[in-house]
Coordinates of C-alpha atoms in Angstrom, one line a residue:
Chain A
X1 CA 25.8 35.9 -17.5
X2 CA 23.7 37.8 -15.5
X3 CA 21.5 35.3 -13.2
X4 CA 20.2 38.2 -10.9
X5 CA 19.2 41.5 -12.7
X6 CA 19.3 45.1 -11.1
X7 CA 15.7 45.4 -9.6
X8 CA 16.8 41.9 -8.0
X9 CA 15.0 39.5 -9.9
X10 CA 16.5 36.4 -11.6
X11 CA 15.6 34.7 -14.5
X12 CA 12.7 32.5 -14.1
X13 CA 11.2 36.7 -12.0
X14 CA 11.5 35.1 -9.0
X15 CA 13.6 36.8 -6.0
X16 CA 16.8 35.8 -4.6
X17 CA 15.1 33.4 -1.9
X18 CA 11.8 32.1 -3.5
X19 CA 12.1 29.0 -3.8
X20 CA 9.6 27.8 -7.4
X21 CA 6.2 26.9 -6.6
X22 CA 5.4 22.7 -5.2
X23 CA 3.2 20.4 -5.1
X24 CA 2.4 16.8 -4.6
X25 CA 0.3 14.6 -4.9
X26 CA -0.1 11.3 -2.9
X27 CA -1.6 7.7 -4.5
X28 CA 0.0 8.0 -8.5
X29 CA 0.9 4.4 -8.5
X30 CA -2.0 2.1 -8.0
X31 CA -0.3 -1.2 -7.6
X32 CA 2.5 -0.1 -5.3
X33 CA 2.1 0.3 -1.7
X34 CA 2.6 4.1 -1.5
X35 CA 3.4 6.0 -4.0
X36 CA 3.4 10.0 -5.3
X37 CA 4.2 12.9 -7.3
X38 CA 6.4 15.8 -6.4
X39 CA 6.9 18.9 -8.5
X40 CA 9.6 21.7 -8.1
X41 CA 8.0 24.7 -10.3
X42 CA 9.1 22.3 -13.9
X43 CA 10.7 19.9 -11.8
X44 CA 8.4 16.4 -12.0
X45 CA 9.5 13.5 -10.1
X46 CA 8.1 10.2 -9.5
X47 CA 8.0 7.7 -6.7
X48 CA 6.5 4.5 -5.8
X49 CA 7.0 2.9 -2.9
X50 CA 7.0 -1.8 -2.8
X51 CA 6.9 -3.1 1.0
X52 CA 8.5 -4.1 2.8
X53 CA 8.3 -7.5 1.3
X54 CA 10.4 -10.8 1.5
X55 CA 13.4 -10.2 0.0
X56 CA 14.0 -11.7 -3.6
X57 CA 17.8 -12.6 -2.7
X58 CA 18.2 -14.8 -0.2
X59 CA 22.0 -13.7 0.1
X60 CA 20.7 -9.5 0.1
X61 CA 18.8 -11.1 3.6
X62 CA 19.7 -9.0 6.4
X63 CA 18.6 -10.8 9.8
X64 CA 18.0 -7.9 11.8
X65 CA 16.7 -5.3 9.5
X66 CA 15.2 -4.1 6.7
X67 CA 17.1 -3.8 3.5
X68 CA 16.5 -1.0 1.6
X69 CA 17.3 -0.6 -1.9
X70 CA 16.8 2.3 -4.5
X71 CA 16.7 3.0 -7.9
X72 CA 16.5 6.3 -9.9
X73 CA 16.4 6.9 -13.3
X74 CA 15.3 9.0 -15.6
X75 CA 12.9 9.2 -18.7
X76 CA 13.8 9.8 -21.7
X77 CA 11.7 12.4 -22.7
X78 CA 12.8 14.3 -19.2
X79 CA 15.5 16.6 -20.5
X80 CA 16.1 18.9 -24.1
X81 CA 17.1 15.8 -25.5
X82 CA 16.0 12.4 -25.8
X83 CA 17.9 10.4 -23.3
X84 CA 20.0 7.2 -25.3
X85 CA 20.3 5.5 -21.6
X86 CA 17.9 6.9 -18.7
X87 CA 19.3 4.8 -16.1
X88 CA 22.8 2.0 -15.3
X89 CA 24.7 5.3 -16.4
X90 CA 27.1 6.4 -13.3
X91 CA 25.4 9.5 -12.4
X92 CA 22.2 7.5 -11.7
X93 CA 24.2 5.1 -9.6
X94 CA 25.4 8.4 -7.9
X95 CA 21.9 9.7 -7.0
X96 CA 20.3 6.1 -6.3
X97 CA 23.3 5.7 -3.7
X98 CA 22.8 9.0 -2.3
X99 CA 18.8 8.3 -2.1
X100 CA 19.0 5.4 -0.2
X101 CA 21.4 6.4 2.2
X102 CA 18.9 9.5 2.9
X103 CA 16.4 7.2 3.4
X104 CA 18.0 4.4 4.8
X105 CA 18.9 6.8 8.3
X106 CA 15.3 7.6 8.8
X107 CA 13.5 4.5 8.0
X108 CA 13.4 2.5 11.5
X109 CA 14.8 -0.3 9.7
X110 CA 15.2 -2.3 13.6
X111 CA 11.0 -3.1 13.4
X112 CA 11.1 -4.7 10.0
X113 CA 14.0 -8.1 10.1
X114 CA 14.3 -10.0 7.4
X115 CA 12.9 -7.5 4.6
X116 CA 13.1 -5.4 1.8
X117 CA 11.6 -2.0 0.7
X118 CA 12.3 -1.0 -2.9
X119 CA 12.1 3.0 -3.3
X120 CA 11.9 3.7 -7.2
X121 CA 12.5 7.2 -8.3
X122 CA 11.9 8.7 -11.9
X123 CA 12.2 12.0 -13.3
X124 CA 9.6 13.2 -15.3
X125 CA 10.9 16.4 -16.3
X126 CA 14.4 18.2 -15.1
X127 CA 15.0 21.5 -14.5
X128 CA 17.2 21.4 -11.3
X129 CA 17.2 19.8 -8.2
X130 CA 16.6 16.7 -9.5
X131 CA 17.8 15.3 -6.3
X132 CA 15.3 17.6 -3.7
X133 CA 13.1 16.4 -5.4
X134 CA 12.7 13.1 -5.8
X135 CA 14.3 13.1 -1.9
X136 CA 10.9 14.8 -0.8
X137 CA 8.9 12.4 -3.1
X138 CA 10.6 9.3 -1.9
X139 CA 9.6 10.4 2.0
X140 CA 6.0 11.0 0.4
X141 CA 5.7 8.2 -1.3
X142 CA 7.7 6.3 2.5
X143 CA 5.1 8.0 4.6
X144 CA 2.1 7.1 2.0
X145 CA 3.4 3.3 2.2
X146 CA 2.9 3.4 6.1
X147 CA 6.5 2.3 6.1
X148 CA 8.3 3.8 10.0
X149 CA 10.2 6.4 9.9
X150 CA 11.6 8.5 12.9
X151 CA 11.2 11.8 10.9
X152 CA 10.4 12.6 7.0
X153 CA 13.2 13.6 5.3
X154 CA 13.1 17.0 2.9
X155 CA 15.6 18.0 0.5
X156 CA 16.0 21.3 -0.9
X157 CA 19.1 23.2 -3.0
X158 CA 21.0 26.6 -2.7
X159 CA 23.3 28.6 -5.1
X160 CA 25.5 31.0 -5.3
X161 CA 25.7 33.6 -8.5
X162 CA 26.3 36.8 -9.2
X163 CA 27.8 37.6 -5.0
X164 CA 24.0 36.1 -4.1
X165 CA 22.8 33.0 -2.1
X166 CA 19.7 31.4 -4.6
X167 CA 17.6 29.2 -2.8
X168 CA 16.4 26.2 -5.8
X169 CA 18.6 26.6 -8.5
X170 CA 17.2 25.7 -11.8
X171 CA 18.3 23.9 -14.3
X172 CA 19.5 27.4 -15.8
X173 CA 21.5 28.4 -13.5
X174 CA 22.6 25.3 -11.9
X175 CA 24.3 24.8 -15.3
X176 CA 25.8 28.3 -15.1
X177 CA 29.0 26.2 -12.8
X178 CA 28.7 27.8 -9.7
X179 CA 28.2 25.9 -6.2
X180 CA 25.4 24.3 -5.9
X181 CA 24.4 23.1 -2.4
X182 CA 22.3 19.7 -1.8
X183 CA 20.7 19.6 2.0
X184 CA 18.4 17.0 3.2
X185 CA 17.3 17.3 6.8
X186 CA 15.0 15.8 9.7
X187 CA 12.9 19.1 10.5
X188 CA 11.7 17.4 13.8
X189 CA 15.0 16.5 14.9
X190 CA 16.7 19.4 13.1
X191 CA 19.5 16.6 12.4
X192 CA 21.1 17.0 8.7
X193 CA 21.3 13.8 6.8
X194 CA 22.5 15.2 2.9
X195 CA 24.5 18.0 2.1
X196 CA 26.9 18.0 -1.2
X197 CA 28.1 20.3 -3.4
X198 CA 30.0 21.0 -6.2
X199 CA 32.3 23.6 -7.2
X200 CA 34.1 25.7 -4.5
X201 CA 32.7 28.0 -2.3
X202 CA 33.9 30.6 0.7
X203 CA 33.5 29.4 3.7
X204 CA 32.0 32.3 5.5
X205 CA 29.5 32.2 2.3
X206 CA 28.5 28.4 2.8
X207 CA 27.4 29.0 5.9
X208 CA 25.3 31.6 4.8
X209 CA 23.9 29.5 1.3
X210 CA 23.4 26.6 3.9
X211 CA 21.4 28.2 6.2
X212 CA 18.9 29.4 2.9
X213 CA 18.4 26.2 1.6
X214 CA 17.1 24.4 5.5
X215 CA 14.8 27.1 5.3
X216 CA 13.8 25.8 2.6
X217 CA 14.1 22.7 3.3
X218 CA 11.4 23.2 6.2
X219 CA 9.1 25.1 3.6
X220 CA 9.2 22.3 2.0
X221 CA 8.8 19.9 5.1
X222 CA 5.5 22.1 6.4
X223 CA 3.5 21.2 2.7
X224 CA 4.3 17.7 2.9
X225 CA 3.3 17.4 6.7
X226 CA 0.2 19.6 5.1
X227 CA -0.6 16.7 2.7
X228 CA -0.1 14.0 4.7
X229 CA -2.5 15.3 7.1
X230 CA -4.9 16.1 4.5
X231 CA -5.3 13.1 3.1
X232 CA -4.8 11.0 6.8
X233 CA -7.7 12.2 7.3
X234 CA -9.8 12.0 3.9
X235 CA -8.7 7.9 3.6
X236 CA -10.5 7.9 7.6
X237 CA -13.1 9.7 7.0
X238 CA -14.2 8.1 3.9
X239 CA -12.7 4.5 5.4
X240 CA -15.9 5.2 8.1
X241 CA -17.0 4.0 12.0
Chain B
X1 CA -8.5 8.4 -6.3
X2 CA -7.2 5.0 -7.0
X3 CA -7.4 2.3 -8.7
X4 CA -10.0 3.1 -10.7
X5 CA -9.2 6.3 -13.9
X6 CA -13.0 7.9 -13.8
X7 CA -14.2 10.9 -16.1
X8 CA -17.0 13.0 -14.0
X9 CA -18.6 15.2 -15.7
X10 CA -19.6 18.4 -14.0
X11 CA -22.7 17.5 -11.7
X12 CA -20.7 14.1 -10.7
X13 CA -18.2 15.9 -9.7
X14 CA -19.8 18.0 -7.9
X15 CA -22.1 14.9 -6.4
X16 CA -18.9 12.9 -5.4
X17 CA -17.7 16.3 -3.4
X18 CA -21.2 16.5 -1.5
X19 CA -21.1 13.0 -0.6
X20 CA -17.5 12.9 0.2
X21 CA -17.9 16.0 2.4
X22 CA -21.3 14.2 4.5
X23 CA -18.8 12.0 5.0
X24 CA -16.4 13.9 5.9
X25 CA -18.8 15.7 8.6
X26 CA -20.2 12.7 9.8
X27 CA -17.2 10.9 10.6
X28 CA -15.5 14.4 12.0
X29 CA -19.0 14.0 14.8
X30 CA -18.2 10.8 15.3
X31 CA -14.7 11.1 16.4
X32 CA -12.4 14.0 17.4
X33 CA -10.1 14.7 14.6
X34 CA -7.2 12.3 16.6
X35 CA -5.1 12.1 13.0
X36 CA -1.4 12.8 12.8
X37 CA 1.0 11.9 10.6
X38 CA 4.8 11.3 10.4
X39 CA 7.1 13.2 13.4
X40 CA 3.6 15.0 14.8
X41 CA 3.8 14.5 18.3
X42 CA 1.3 13.2 20.2
X43 CA 0.0 15.2 23.6
X44 CA -0.3 12.5 26.6
X45 CA -1.0 12.9 30.4
X46 CA 2.3 12.1 31.9
X47 CA 0.8 12.4 35.7
X48 CA -0.8 9.4 34.3
X49 CA 1.8 6.9 32.5
X50 CA 2.4 6.0 29.3
X51 CA 3.1 3.3 27.2
X52 CA 3.8 3.4 24.0
X53 CA 1.9 1.1 21.4
X54 CA 3.0 0.5 17.8
X55 CA 4.2 3.2 15.4
X56 CA 5.4 5.7 18.3
X57 CA 8.7 6.9 18.8
X58 CA 10.0 8.9 21.9
X59 CA 12.1 12.1 21.3
X60 CA 13.7 14.6 23.5
X61 CA 10.9 13.1 26.6
X62 CA 7.5 13.6 24.0
X63 CA 5.7 11.2 22.4
X64 CA 5.9 10.9 18.3
X65 CA 4.5 9.4 15.9
X66 CA 6.8 7.0 13.2
X67 CA 3.3 6.3 10.9
X68 CA 0.1 8.3 9.2
X69 CA -2.5 7.3 11.0
X70 CA -5.2 8.1 13.5
X71 CA -4.3 7.8 17.3
X72 CA -5.7 4.9 19.5
X73 CA -6.0 5.7 23.7
X74 CA -6.2 2.4 25.5
X75 CA -6.4 3.1 29.4
X76 CA -2.2 4.0 29.9
X77 CA -1.5 2.4 26.1
X78 CA -1.0 5.0 22.9
X79 CA -0.6 3.8 19.8
X80 CA -0.8 4.6 16.2
X81 CA -4.0 2.4 13.9
X82 CA -2.3 2.8 10.4
X83 CA -4.4 3.2 7.1
X84 CA -2.5 2.1 3.9
X85 CA -0.4 -0.2 5.2
X86 CA 0.7 -3.9 4.6
X87 CA -0.9 -6.2 6.7
X88 CA -0.2 -7.4 10.1
X89 CA -0.9 -10.7 11.3
X90 CA -3.0 -11.5 14.6
X91 CA -3.4 -15.3 15.1
X92 CA -6.2 -16.6 14.4
X93 CA -7.2 -14.1 11.1
X94 CA -9.0 -16.3 8.1
X95 CA -7.0 -15.0 5.4
X96 CA -6.3 -15.1 1.9
X97 CA -2.6 -16.5 0.0
X98 CA -1.5 -17.6 -3.6
X99 CA 1.2 -20.3 -3.4
X100 CA 4.6 -19.5 -4.6
X101 CA 7.0 -22.0 -3.7
X102 CA 6.3 -25.6 -2.5
X103 CA 9.3 -26.4 -0.4
X104 CA 10.1 -29.2 2.2
X105 CA 7.5 -30.6 3.4
X106 CA 6.1 -26.1 3.6
X107 CA 4.3 -24.1 1.2
X108 CA 5.0 -20.7 1.5
X109 CA 2.5 -18.4 0.8
X110 CA 2.4 -14.2 -0.6
X111 CA -0.2 -13.2 2.5
X112 CA 0.6 -9.0 1.2
X113 CA 2.7 -9.0 4.7
X114 CA 6.3 -7.9 4.8
X115 CA 7.3 -12.2 4.5
X116 CA 5.9 -15.1 2.7
X117 CA 4.2 -16.9 4.8
X118 CA 4.8 -20.8 5.5
X119 CA 1.9 -23.0 5.6
X120 CA 3.7 -26.8 7.4
X121 CA 2.6 -30.0 6.1
X122 CA 2.0 -31.3 9.2
X123 CA -0.6 -29.0 10.4
X124 CA -3.3 -29.2 6.8
X125 CA -6.0 -32.0 7.3
X126 CA -4.5 -34.5 4.9
X127 CA -7.9 -34.9 2.0
X128 CA -7.9 -38.7 3.2
X129 CA -8.9 -37.0 6.7
X130 CA -7.4 -39.7 8.6
X131 CA -4.7 -38.1 11.1
X132 CA -1.0 -39.4 10.8
X133 CA 2.5 -38.7 10.8
X134 CA 3.1 -37.3 7.4
X135 CA 5.6 -39.5 5.6
X136 CA 7.9 -39.3 2.9
X137 CA 5.1 -40.9 0.7
X138 CA 2.9 -37.8 2.0
X139 CA 6.1 -34.8 1.1
X140 CA 6.0 -36.5 -2.6
X141 CA 2.7 -36.1 -3.0
X142 CA 2.2 -32.0 -1.7
X143 CA 2.0 -31.3 -4.9
X144 CA -1.2 -32.6 -5.4
X145 CA -2.9 -30.6 -2.5
X146 CA -1.7 -27.3 -4.0
X147 CA 0.6 -26.0 -6.7
X148 CA 2.3 -22.5 -7.0
X149 CA 0.4 -20.2 -8.2
X150 CA -3.1 -21.8 -6.3
X151 CA -5.5 -20.1 -4.2
X152 CA -5.2 -21.0 -0.9
X153 CA -7.8 -20.1 2.3
X154 CA -5.5 -20.6 5.2
X155 CA -5.8 -18.7 9.6
X156 CA -3.0 -17.5 10.7
X157 CA -1.3 -19.7 13.7
X158 CA 1.3 -17.8 14.5
X159 CA 4.9 -16.4 15.2
X160 CA 7.4 -19.2 14.6
X161 CA 11.2 -18.6 16.7
X162 CA 12.2 -17.0 13.6
X163 CA 10.1 -14.3 13.0
X164 CA 8.7 -16.2 10.4
X165 CA 4.9 -16.4 10.1
X166 CA 3.4 -19.8 9.9
X167 CA -0.9 -20.4 8.8
X168 CA -2.4 -23.6 9.7
X169 CA -5.7 -25.2 7.7
X170 CA -7.3 -28.1 10.1
X171 CA -10.7 -27.3 8.8
X172 CA -12.2 -28.7 5.5
X173 CA -13.8 -24.5 5.2
X174 CA -10.0 -24.0 4.3
X175 CA -7.8 -25.2 1.5
X176 CA -7.4 -24.4 -2.6
X177 CA -10.7 -22.5 -3.5
X178 CA -11.0 -22.1 -6.9
X179 CA -13.4 -21.1 -9.4
X180 CA -14.0 -17.6 -8.7
X181 CA -11.8 -14.0 -8.7
X182 CA -9.1 -13.0 -6.4
X183 CA -9.2 -9.1 -5.5
X184 CA -7.0 -7.2 -3.6
X185 CA -7.7 -4.4 -1.7
X186 CA -6.1 -2.5 1.0
X187 CA -5.8 -4.0 4.6
X188 CA -7.0 -1.3 6.7
X189 CA -10.5 -2.0 4.3
X190 CA -11.1 -4.9 5.8
X191 CA -12.1 -5.2 9.3
X192 CA -11.6 -8.4 12.0
X193 CA -15.6 -9.7 12.4
X194 CA -16.7 -13.0 13.6
X195 CA -17.8 -14.5 10.1
X196 CA -15.9 -14.0 6.8
X197 CA -16.7 -16.6 5.7
X198 CA -19.9 -15.8 3.2
X199 CA -22.3 -17.7 1.3
X200 CA -24.5 -15.4 -1.0
X201 CA -27.2 -17.9 -1.5
X202 CA -29.0 -15.5 -3.9
X203 CA -26.4 -15.3 -6.0
X204 CA -25.1 -18.8 -5.3
X205 CA -21.4 -17.1 -4.6
X206 CA -19.2 -17.9 -1.7
X207 CA -17.3 -14.6 -0.1
X208 CA -14.5 -14.8 1.6
X209 CA -12.6 -11.7 3.5
X210 CA -9.4 -12.2 4.5
X211 CA -8.0 -9.5 6.9
X212 CA -5.3 -9.4 4.9
X213 CA -6.7 -7.7 2.2
X214 CA -7.3 -10.4 -1.0
X215 CA -10.7 -10.6 -1.0
X216 CA -12.3 -13.9 -3.2
X217 CA -15.4 -14.0 -4.9
X218 CA -16.6 -17.6 -6.0
X219 CA -18.6 -20.3 -7.1
X220 CA -20.0 -22.0 -3.8
X221 CA -19.1 -25.2 -2.9
X222 CA -21.0 -27.4 -0.8
X223 CA -18.7 -28.5 2.6
X224 CA -18.4 -31.9 0.5
X225 CA -18.4 -35.1 2.4
X226 CA -17.8 -37.6 -0.6
X227 CA -14.7 -35.7 -0.5
X228 CA -12.7 -38.0 2.3
X229 CA -14.2 -41.5 0.3
X230 CA -14.0 -39.8 -3.8
X231 CA -10.6 -38.4 -3.7
X232 CA -8.7 -42.2 -3.7
X233 CA -10.7 -42.9 -6.6
X234 CA -10.5 -39.8 -7.9
X235 CA -6.7 -39.6 -7.7
X236 CA -6.7 -42.7 -9.5
X237 CA -8.7 -41.3 -12.1
X238 CA -6.9 -38.2 -12.9
X239 CA -3.5 -40.1 -12.9
X240 CA -4.8 -42.6 -15.5
X241 CA -5.9 -39.6 -17.7
X242 CA -3.6 -36.8 -16.8
X243 CA -4.2 -34.8 -19.6
X244 CA -7.0 -31.6 -19.9
X245 CA -9.0 -33.1 -23.0
X246 CA -9.8 -36.4 -22.0
X247 CA -11.9 -35.6 -19.6
X248 CA -15.1 -37.6 -18.9
X249 CA -18.2 -35.9 -19.6
X250 CA -19.0 -36.4 -16.0
X251 CA -15.8 -34.7 -14.3
X252 CA -16.3 -31.7 -17.2
X253 CA -19.9 -31.2 -15.6
X254 CA -18.4 -30.8 -12.5
X255 CA -16.3 -28.2 -13.4
X256 CA -18.6 -25.9 -15.7
X257 CA -20.2 -23.0 -13.7
X258 CA -23.7 -21.8 -15.0
X259 CA -23.5 -18.1 -16.8
X260 CA -25.7 -17.1 -14.4
X261 CA -23.4 -17.9 -11.6
X262 CA -20.6 -16.3 -13.4
X263 CA -22.2 -13.1 -13.6
X264 CA -22.8 -13.2 -10.3
X265 CA -19.1 -13.1 -9.4
X266 CA -18.2 -10.5 -11.9
X267 CA -21.3 -8.2 -10.6
X268 CA -19.8 -9.1 -6.8
X269 CA -16.5 -8.4 -7.5
X270 CA -16.8 -5.1 -9.4
X271 CA -19.0 -4.4 -6.2
X272 CA -15.6 -4.8 -4.3
X273 CA -13.6 -2.6 -7.0
X274 CA -15.8 0.0 -6.5
X275 CA -15.8 0.1 -2.8
X276 CA -12.2 -0.3 -2.7
X277 CA -11.5 2.3 -4.7
X278 CA -13.8 5.0 -3.2
X279 CA -12.0 3.9 0.4
X280 CA -15.1 2.9 1.8
X281 CA -14.8 -0.1 4.3
X282 CA -15.9 -3.6 2.5
X283 CA -18.7 -5.8 4.7
X284 CA -21.2 -8.6 3.5
X285 CA -23.9 -5.9 3.8
X286 CA -22.8 -3.1 2.2
X287 CA -21.5 -5.3 -0.9
X288 CA -24.8 -6.8 -0.8
X289 CA -26.3 -3.4 -0.8
X290 CA -23.6 -2.3 -3.5
X291 CA -24.9 -5.5 -5.9
X292 CA -28.3 -5.0 -5.6
X293 CA -28.3 -1.5 -6.4
X294 CA -26.4 -2.0 -9.3
X295 CA -29.7 -4.8 -10.1
X296 CA -32.0 -2.5 -9.5
X297 CA -30.9 0.2 -11.8
X298 CA -30.2 -2.6 -14.5
X299 CA -26.3 -1.9 -15.0
X300 CA -24.4 -4.0 -16.9
X301 CA -22.1 -5.4 -15.2
X302 CA -19.2 -3.1 -16.9
X303 CA -21.1 -0.5 -16.4
X304 CA -20.3 -1.0 -12.2
X305 CA -17.0 0.8 -13.0
X306 CA -18.1 4.1 -14.8
X307 CA -18.6 6.9 -13.1
X308 CA -22.2 7.1 -12.3
X309 CA -22.5 4.4 -10.4
X310 CA -19.3 5.6 -8.5
X311 CA -20.9 8.4 -7.8
X312 CA -24.1 6.6 -7.1
X313 CA -22.5 4.6 -4.7
X314 CA -20.8 7.5 -2.2
X315 CA -24.3 9.1 -2.3
X316 CA -25.5 6.0 -1.4
X317 CA -22.9 5.6 1.4
X318 CA -23.4 8.5 2.0
X319 CA -26.8 7.8 3.3
X320 CA -26.3 4.6 5.0
X321 CA -24.1 6.6 7.5
X322 CA -26.3 9.4 8.2
X323 CA -28.8 7.2 8.9
X324 CA -26.9 4.9 11.4
X325 CA -25.9 8.0 12.7
X326 CA -29.7 8.9 12.9
X327 CA -30.5 5.5 15.2
X328 CA -27.9 6.1 17.6
X329 CA -28.8 9.8 18.7

């Protein structure tokens, strides 16, 4: 199948190095401590953060740092055909773990001993790159909940199809079976916290694809920072002195 | 906007927009914009020396924010004041909380902090008002003082060695609160003040603005003197007829709240709801103003959560702050 036309356009009309449109909104869940909706094109994810709060299961309590938990699920209506079992399968357990580890790396857990932070992410619409979208939404929700973090974590995916590196794969490109590299970075510290790849990729191309994904992460980071800045400013000026 | 789902029409949207813009304009005049987000560098003058406070970290010799909020500078100290975050206790804060567990010699309270707070049996006045050692009998009777799900008002005593937060209730004004509504707002909207207990005489209600963002609106209770003498006999009575149905007429009258007071409670509670969903700081003055506005407009209580009233409150707040600015010059 042809994923990049001779004119240099992808199936959905993007250039190979173009991202889908991103949109973020803070405060989607009224009762959560922090929450956010994050969209990348047709992928739409909602995240809610509860905590830091008392540990529910005493035996899991850690005496010098916070316990971070994460639950990933997909809504029944998120994919083309209705899903029977939205959570608890192998794929969602794996993604839960990936998100938990990524977020735990940036949360300053040592500041909140003997407490627990719960992150819930749910995919409302799946169109490829749900992993990245979930991480971005979770970052926003954590920042909204006022949880101290070393840096924002942002994530983006990239692939390699028709011998062209492609940024931010959608569902059709994702399911083509080519390599799919998901990268999560700390933009300010310039560190990689997540790197996943399925399928194989020649080592000389890998560098390029990863660099492309990192560029994508940075673009997401700029946008997220803008959204947070705007939100903070608004809260402060409404509160008044 | 959190909390309320409003369906604004076009004019209301524009009016709300305009009111919020005024607020933005006024606050940008008052302080230079010092809001930061996670991982923003905070500009500092290193020659004067720097003390890094809450919400800051060091990275490559720069001071970096770890939270979203507003940078505050006190002499050398630099810290980030968070906006939406959980409650951070300070000694002496007056808080409202809910009992979630009765444990040996202590109650555990949910107070919107990262852990549960602890109220020791020994750090509160006994209902009989006598100072003495707490006996095993007292410990067995703890449920007669506070039960699970009771709402309690107390004061922050401090952190214990093991990092747990302890409360105390050593005064008549603290203790169980009944017959009213508990509202939860974001803690940054409640400012620490001299007074957190308010008696709104014109409405016959009590208002407790807990520093942890739990706000109590309830029927006014006189600081009871009869409590001390009556408790002993009353508890005997209660034991005799513990079922609710056999309450005597006199007792029923005691627990009866007149309709008008109940309406006032709801009205005040709705005023708090509107203010918190708009994100305005919550003080008694503003609450009373909002309640009076709703009364002067002849609005029903349920209409206070509608779009029109919300816009009016926003406009009122903008006007109020403008006046304050002018007064200051």
